[in-house]
């Protein structure tokens, strides 16, 4: 039992480090990840490494190809369109449903998380910005009181983290995200159903356009 716990903890550590390095661009999109090399880097056996790669695949950071190995996933224009099409249809609904379940503490928590995004932006800590952005959207979603919608968007948010990192590489977009988040929180605080839907929709559309433009530019360079 203790061995299983130790292996699990080691696996989580590897996942955390690799996720940060992928988001920061230290591990490049399309890069091949071998168990042997990762075992040497982390000083671990292959068992926790293999499990870490499996978890990274579940989160959309890695693709494991039969007989070829594991590779860091590449974000394509189609990936961005597929993800944001679903977000645009479903997340504004989630925000609208959550509006009357939001208390003052929730509102203050959202404002604090949004402030942290700006603070981390000043020091260009992309993993922390992505983490805070996830907390912001997840906090709203969890208040919608719709289990199926929560479960579906949860899985989508995992894949979305890779795309979010593209936004946070540029200071101008970080500032815009914080402003858009503030408008969402204001609408939630005022119990403005139409306002929160509109604010969330605009936030998603702006992110969609920004990220898609950057991904297309990277594809053209490649």
mmCIF file of C-alpha atoms in Angstrom:
data_model
loop_
_atom_site.group_PDB
_atom_site.id
_atom_site.type_symbol
_atom_site.label_atom_id
_atom_site.label_comp_id
_atom_site.label_asym_id
_atom_site.label_seq_id
_atom_site.Cartn_x
_atom_site.Cartn_y
_atom_site.Cartn_z
ATOM 1 C CA UNK A 1 0.000 0.000 0.000
ATOM 2 C CA UNK A 2 2.790 2.435 0.926
ATOM 3 C CA UNK A 3 4.561 1.681 -2.370
ATOM 4 C CA UNK A 4 1.356 2.558 -4.239
ATOM 5 C CA UNK A 5 1.029 5.853 -2.338
ATOM 6 C CA UNK A 6 4.678 6.740 -2.978
ATOM 7 C CA UNK A 7 4.296 5.937 -6.683
ATOM 8 C CA UNK A 8 1.159 8.070 -6.878
ATOM 9 C CA UNK A 9 2.888 11.034 -5.232
ATOM 10 C CA UNK A 10 5.882 10.732 -7.548
ATOM 11 C CA UNK A 11 3.553 10.536 -10.524
ATOM 12 C CA UNK A 12 1.711 13.702 -9.451
ATOM 13 C CA UNK A 13 5.020 15.507 -9.061
ATOM 14 C CA UNK A 14 6.112 14.528 -12.574
ATOM 15 C CA UNK A 15 2.752 15.593 -14.019
ATOM 16 C CA UNK A 16 2.975 18.971 -12.277
ATOM 17 C CA UNK A 17 6.500 19.690 -13.483
ATOM 18 C CA UNK A 18 5.842 18.552 -17.058
ATOM 19 C CA UNK A 19 2.568 20.453 -17.278
ATOM 20 C CA UNK A 20 4.347 23.653 -16.246
ATOM 21 C CA UNK A 21 7.153 23.085 -18.724
ATOM 22 C CA UNK A 22 4.709 22.415 -21.569
ATOM 23 C CA UNK A 23 2.683 25.537 -20.745
ATOM 24 C CA UNK A 24 5.858 27.633 -20.563
ATOM 25 C CA UNK A 25 7.093 26.226 -23.867
ATOM 26 C CA UNK A 26 10.174 24.626 -22.330
ATOM 27 C CA UNK A 27 8.902 21.314 -23.674
ATOM 28 C CA UNK A 28 7.870 22.017 -27.265
ATOM 29 C CA UNK A 29 4.720 20.987 -29.090
ATOM 30 C CA UNK A 30 5.361 17.822 -31.082
ATOM 31 C CA UNK A 31 8.368 16.826 -28.957
ATOM 32 C CA UNK A 32 8.772 13.087 -28.371
ATOM 33 C CA UNK A 33 8.793 12.013 -24.736
ATOM 34 C CA UNK A 34 10.561 8.749 -23.993
ATOM 35 C CA UNK A 35 10.159 6.875 -20.735
ATOM 36 C CA UNK A 36 13.893 6.163 -20.593
ATOM 37 C CA UNK A 37 14.921 9.818 -20.955
ATOM 38 C CA UNK A 38 12.292 11.026 -18.494
ATOM 39 C CA UNK A 39 13.334 8.327 -16.008
ATOM 40 C CA UNK A 40 16.901 9.633 -16.177
ATOM 41 C CA UNK A 41 15.807 13.284 -15.849
ATOM 42 C CA UNK A 42 13.591 12.659 -12.813
ATOM 43 C CA UNK A 43 15.701 9.861 -11.326
ATOM 44 C CA UNK A 44 12.695 7.549 -11.182
ATOM 45 C CA UNK A 45 11.719 4.121 -12.415
ATOM 46 C CA UNK A 46 9.558 3.844 -15.514
ATOM 47 C CA UNK A 47 6.379 2.994 -13.576
ATOM 48 C CA UNK A 48 5.558 6.517 -12.281
ATOM 49 C CA UNK A 49 6.767 7.987 -15.589
ATOM 50 C CA UNK A 50 4.413 5.746 -17.575
ATOM 51 C CA UNK A 51 1.495 6.666 -15.324
ATOM 52 C CA UNK A 52 2.371 10.378 -15.568
ATOM 53 C CA UNK A 53 2.299 10.201 -19.364
ATOM 54 C CA UNK A 54 -1.091 8.501 -19.222
ATOM 55 C CA UNK A 55 -2.467 11.274 -16.997
ATOM 56 C CA UNK A 56 -0.974 13.944 -19.253
ATOM 57 C CA UNK A 57 -2.721 12.271 -22.173
ATOM 58 C CA UNK A 58 -6.039 12.399 -20.290
ATOM 59 C CA UNK A 59 -5.519 16.134 -19.742
ATOM 60 C CA UNK A 60 -4.809 16.718 -23.422
ATOM 61 C CA UNK A 61 -1.113 17.602 -23.037
ATOM 62 C CA UNK A 62 0.293 14.397 -24.515
ATOM 63 C CA UNK A 63 -0.700 12.027 -27.289
ATOM 64 C CA UNK A 64 0.414 8.405 -27.003
ATOM 65 C CA UNK A 65 0.712 6.800 -30.422
ATOM 66 C CA UNK A 66 0.806 2.973 -30.701
ATOM 67 C CA UNK A 67 4.293 1.672 -31.548
ATOM 68 C CA UNK A 68 5.628 5.252 -31.780
ATOM 69 C CA UNK A 69 5.550 6.598 -28.243
ATOM 70 C CA UNK A 70 4.360 9.740 -26.474
ATOM 71 C CA UNK A 71 4.383 13.203 -28.029
ATOM 72 C CA UNK A 72 3.439 16.653 -26.748
ATOM 73 C CA UNK A 73 0.178 17.536 -28.459
ATOM 74 C CA UNK A 74 0.186 20.191 -31.148
ATOM 75 C CA UNK A 75 -2.653 22.732 -31.066
ATOM 76 C CA UNK A 76 -4.149 23.181 -34.529
ATOM 77 C CA UNK A 77 -6.593 25.727 -35.913
ATOM 78 C CA UNK A 78 -9.263 23.015 -35.960
ATOM 79 C CA UNK A 79 -8.588 22.161 -32.293
ATOM 80 C CA UNK A 80 -9.168 25.791 -31.347
ATOM 81 C CA UNK A 81 -12.377 26.009 -33.382
ATOM 82 C CA UNK A 82 -13.716 22.725 -31.974
ATOM 83 C CA UNK A 83 -13.078 23.732 -28.356
ATOM 84 C CA UNK A 84 -14.350 27.295 -28.623
ATOM 85 C CA UNK A 85 -17.474 26.315 -30.551
ATOM 86 C CA UNK A 86 -18.535 24.222 -27.567
ATOM 87 C CA UNK A 87 -17.437 26.828 -25.007
ATOM 88 C CA UNK A 88 -19.412 29.554 -26.750
ATOM 89 C CA UNK A 89 -22.608 27.502 -26.682
ATOM 90 C CA UNK A 90 -22.339 26.086 -23.174
ATOM 91 C CA UNK A 91 -20.296 28.283 -20.836
ATOM 92 C CA UNK A 92 -22.544 31.385 -21.068
ATOM 93 C CA UNK A 93 -25.429 29.086 -20.137
ATOM 94 C CA UNK A 94 -23.460 27.826 -17.146
ATOM 95 C CA UNK A 95 -22.769 31.411 -16.049
ATOM 96 C CA UNK A 96 -26.444 32.315 -16.370
ATOM 97 C CA UNK A 97 -27.536 29.296 -14.329
ATOM 98 C CA UNK A 98 -25.004 30.091 -11.605
ATOM 99 C CA UNK A 99 -26.063 33.685 -11.102
ATOM 100 C CA UNK A 100 -28.522 33.185 -8.229
ATOM 101 C CA UNK A 101 -26.265 30.684 -6.453
ATOM 102 C CA UNK A 102 -23.438 33.196 -6.118
ATOM 103 C CA UNK A 103 -22.898 34.658 -2.656
ATOM 104 C CA UNK A 104 -20.811 37.663 -1.657
ATOM 105 C CA UNK A 105 -17.898 35.402 -0.710
ATOM 106 C CA UNK A 106 -17.951 33.844 -4.175
ATOM 107 C CA UNK A 107 -17.891 37.266 -5.817
ATOM 108 C CA UNK A 108 -14.958 38.388 -3.680
ATOM 109 C CA UNK A 109 -13.134 35.132 -4.419
ATOM 110 C CA UNK A 110 -13.551 35.698 -8.167
ATOM 111 C CA UNK A 111 -12.195 39.233 -7.869
ATOM 112 C CA UNK A 112 -9.198 38.004 -5.871
ATOM 113 C CA UNK A 113 -8.417 35.262 -8.398
ATOM 114 C CA UNK A 114 -8.679 37.794 -11.213
ATOM 115 C CA UNK A 115 -6.231 40.071 -9.404
ATOM 116 C CA UNK A 116 -3.805 37.158 -9.070
ATOM 117 C CA UNK A 117 -3.902 36.669 -12.852
ATOM 118 C CA UNK A 118 -2.657 40.251 -13.262
ATOM 119 C CA UNK A 119 -0.037 39.797 -10.533
ATOM 120 C CA UNK A 120 1.309 36.612 -12.098
ATOM 121 C CA UNK A 121 1.205 38.327 -15.469
ATOM 122 C CA UNK A 122 3.689 40.926 -14.256
ATOM 123 C CA UNK A 123 6.251 38.195 -13.562
ATOM 124 C CA UNK A 124 5.173 36.101 -16.595
ATOM 125 C CA UNK A 125 4.297 33.037 -14.531
ATOM 126 C CA UNK A 126 2.195 31.307 -17.184
ATOM 127 C CA UNK A 127 1.380 28.076 -15.269
ATOM 128 C CA UNK A 128 0.025 30.121 -12.347
ATOM 129 C CA UNK A 129 -1.988 32.339 -14.693
ATOM 130 C CA UNK A 130 -3.493 29.279 -16.369
ATOM 131 C CA UNK A 131 -4.242 27.771 -12.947
ATOM 132 C CA UNK A 132 -5.988 30.960 -11.763
ATOM 133 C CA UNK A 133 -7.940 31.225 -14.997
ATOM 134 C CA UNK A 134 -9.151 27.652 -14.504
ATOM 135 C CA UNK A 135 -10.186 28.440 -10.915
ATOM 136 C CA UNK A 136 -12.075 31.536 -12.103
ATOM 137 C CA UNK A 137 -14.129 29.701 -14.719
ATOM 138 C CA UNK A 138 -14.524 26.578 -12.584
ATOM 139 C CA UNK A 139 -15.852 28.593 -9.626
ATOM 140 C CA UNK A 140 -18.631 30.009 -11.789
ATOM 141 C CA UNK A 141 -19.416 26.666 -13.428
ATOM 142 C CA UNK A 142 -19.697 24.780 -10.139
ATOM 143 C CA UNK A 143 -22.485 27.131 -9.049
ATOM 144 C CA UNK A 144 -24.724 26.295 -12.027
ATOM 145 C CA UNK A 145 -26.232 23.270 -10.229
ATOM 146 C CA UNK A 146 -26.288 21.155 -13.393
ATOM 147 C CA UNK A 147 -24.196 18.008 -12.946
ATOM 148 C CA UNK A 148 -24.116 17.038 -16.617
ATOM 149 C CA UNK A 149 -23.065 20.490 -17.766
ATOM 150 C CA UNK A 150 -20.372 20.642 -15.086
ATOM 151 C CA UNK A 151 -18.968 17.247 -16.051
ATOM 152 C CA UNK A 152 -18.908 18.066 -19.764
ATOM 153 C CA UNK A 153 -17.279 21.478 -19.373
ATOM 154 C CA UNK A 154 -14.779 20.094 -16.840
ATOM 155 C CA UNK A 155 -13.394 17.762 -19.499
ATOM 156 C CA UNK A 156 -13.350 20.610 -22.001
ATOM 157 C CA UNK A 157 -11.476 22.912 -19.602
ATOM 158 C CA UNK A 158 -8.659 20.364 -19.316
ATOM 159 C CA UNK A 159 -8.080 20.523 -23.062
ATOM 160 C CA UNK A 160 -8.526 24.291 -22.989
ATOM 161 C CA UNK A 161 -5.519 24.862 -20.713
ATOM 162 C CA UNK A 162 -3.097 24.372 -23.591
ATOM 163 C CA UNK A 163 -4.887 27.032 -25.623
ATOM 164 C CA UNK A 164 -5.113 29.416 -22.656
ATOM 165 C CA UNK A 165 -1.334 29.396 -22.313
ATOM 166 C CA UNK A 166 -1.098 30.910 -25.798
ATOM 167 C CA UNK A 167 -3.015 33.961 -24.548
ATOM 168 C CA UNK A 168 -0.913 34.452 -21.460
ATOM 169 C CA UNK A 169 2.339 34.686 -23.392
ATOM 170 C CA UNK A 170 1.346 38.261 -24.339
ATOM 171 C CA UNK A 171 0.890 41.004 -21.745
ATOM 172 C CA UNK A 172 -1.782 42.840 -23.743
ATOM 173 C CA UNK A 173 -4.069 39.830 -23.732
ATOM 174 C CA UNK A 174 -3.502 39.227 -20.007
ATOM 175 C CA UNK A 175 -4.774 42.745 -19.328
ATOM 176 C CA UNK A 176 -7.787 42.244 -21.602
ATOM 177 C CA UNK A 177 -8.636 38.930 -19.911
ATOM 178 C CA UNK A 178 -8.662 40.634 -16.505
ATOM 179 C CA UNK A 179 -10.966 43.383 -17.805
ATOM 180 C CA UNK A 180 -13.326 40.836 -19.380
ATOM 181 C CA UNK A 181 -13.364 38.802 -16.173
ATOM 182 C CA UNK A 182 -14.279 41.930 -14.207
ATOM 183 C CA UNK A 183 -17.288 42.514 -16.453
ATOM 184 C CA UNK A 184 -18.436 38.947 -15.862
ATOM 185 C CA UNK A 185 -18.100 39.344 -12.085
ATOM 186 C CA UNK A 186 -19.958 42.671 -12.151
ATOM 187 C CA UNK A 187 -22.872 41.038 -13.984
ATOM 188 C CA UNK A 188 -22.905 38.140 -11.522
ATOM 189 C CA UNK A 189 -22.907 40.532 -8.577
ATOM 190 C CA UNK A 190 -25.791 42.522 -10.085
ATOM 191 C CA UNK A 191 -27.783 39.333 -10.852
ATOM 192 C CA UNK A 192 -27.904 40.451 -14.494
ATOM 193 C CA UNK A 193 -28.704 37.268 -16.456
ATOM 194 C CA UNK A 194 -28.517 38.807 -19.916
ATOM 195 C CA UNK A 195 -25.459 40.800 -18.912
ATOM 196 C CA UNK A 196 -23.501 37.798 -17.673
ATOM 197 C CA UNK A 197 -24.351 35.791 -20.789
ATOM 198 C CA UNK A 198 -23.208 38.657 -23.012
ATOM 199 C CA UNK A 199 -20.042 39.253 -20.981
ATOM 200 C CA UNK A 200 -19.106 35.562 -21.047
ATOM 201 C CA UNK A 201 -19.863 35.271 -24.760
ATOM 202 C CA UNK A 202 -17.686 38.288 -25.562
ATOM 203 C CA UNK A 203 -14.873 36.935 -23.383
ATOM 204 C CA UNK A 204 -14.971 33.604 -25.221
ATOM 205 C CA UNK A 205 -15.133 35.206 -28.678
ATOM 206 C CA UNK A 206 -12.199 37.502 -27.890
ATOM 207 C CA UNK A 207 -10.120 34.571 -26.625
ATOM 208 C CA UNK A 208 -11.106 32.482 -29.630
ATOM 209 C CA UNK A 209 -9.976 35.127 -32.119
ATOM 210 C CA UNK A 210 -6.744 35.882 -30.270
ATOM 211 C CA UNK A 211 -5.679 32.270 -29.799
ATOM 212 C CA UNK A 212 -6.693 31.222 -33.306
ATOM 213 C CA UNK A 213 -4.631 34.024 -34.837
ATOM 214 C CA UNK A 214 -1.582 32.989 -32.821
ATOM 215 C CA UNK A 215 -1.997 29.292 -33.638
ATOM 216 C CA UNK A 216 -2.416 30.013 -37.361
ATOM 217 C CA UNK A 217 0.719 32.184 -37.253
ATOM 218 C CA UNK A 218 2.684 29.373 -35.594
ATOM 219 C CA UNK A 219 1.413 26.867 -38.164
ATOM 220 C CA UNK A 220 2.569 29.144 -40.984
ATOM 221 C CA UNK A 221 6.009 29.509 -39.400
ATOM 222 C CA UNK A 222 6.227 25.728 -39.066
#
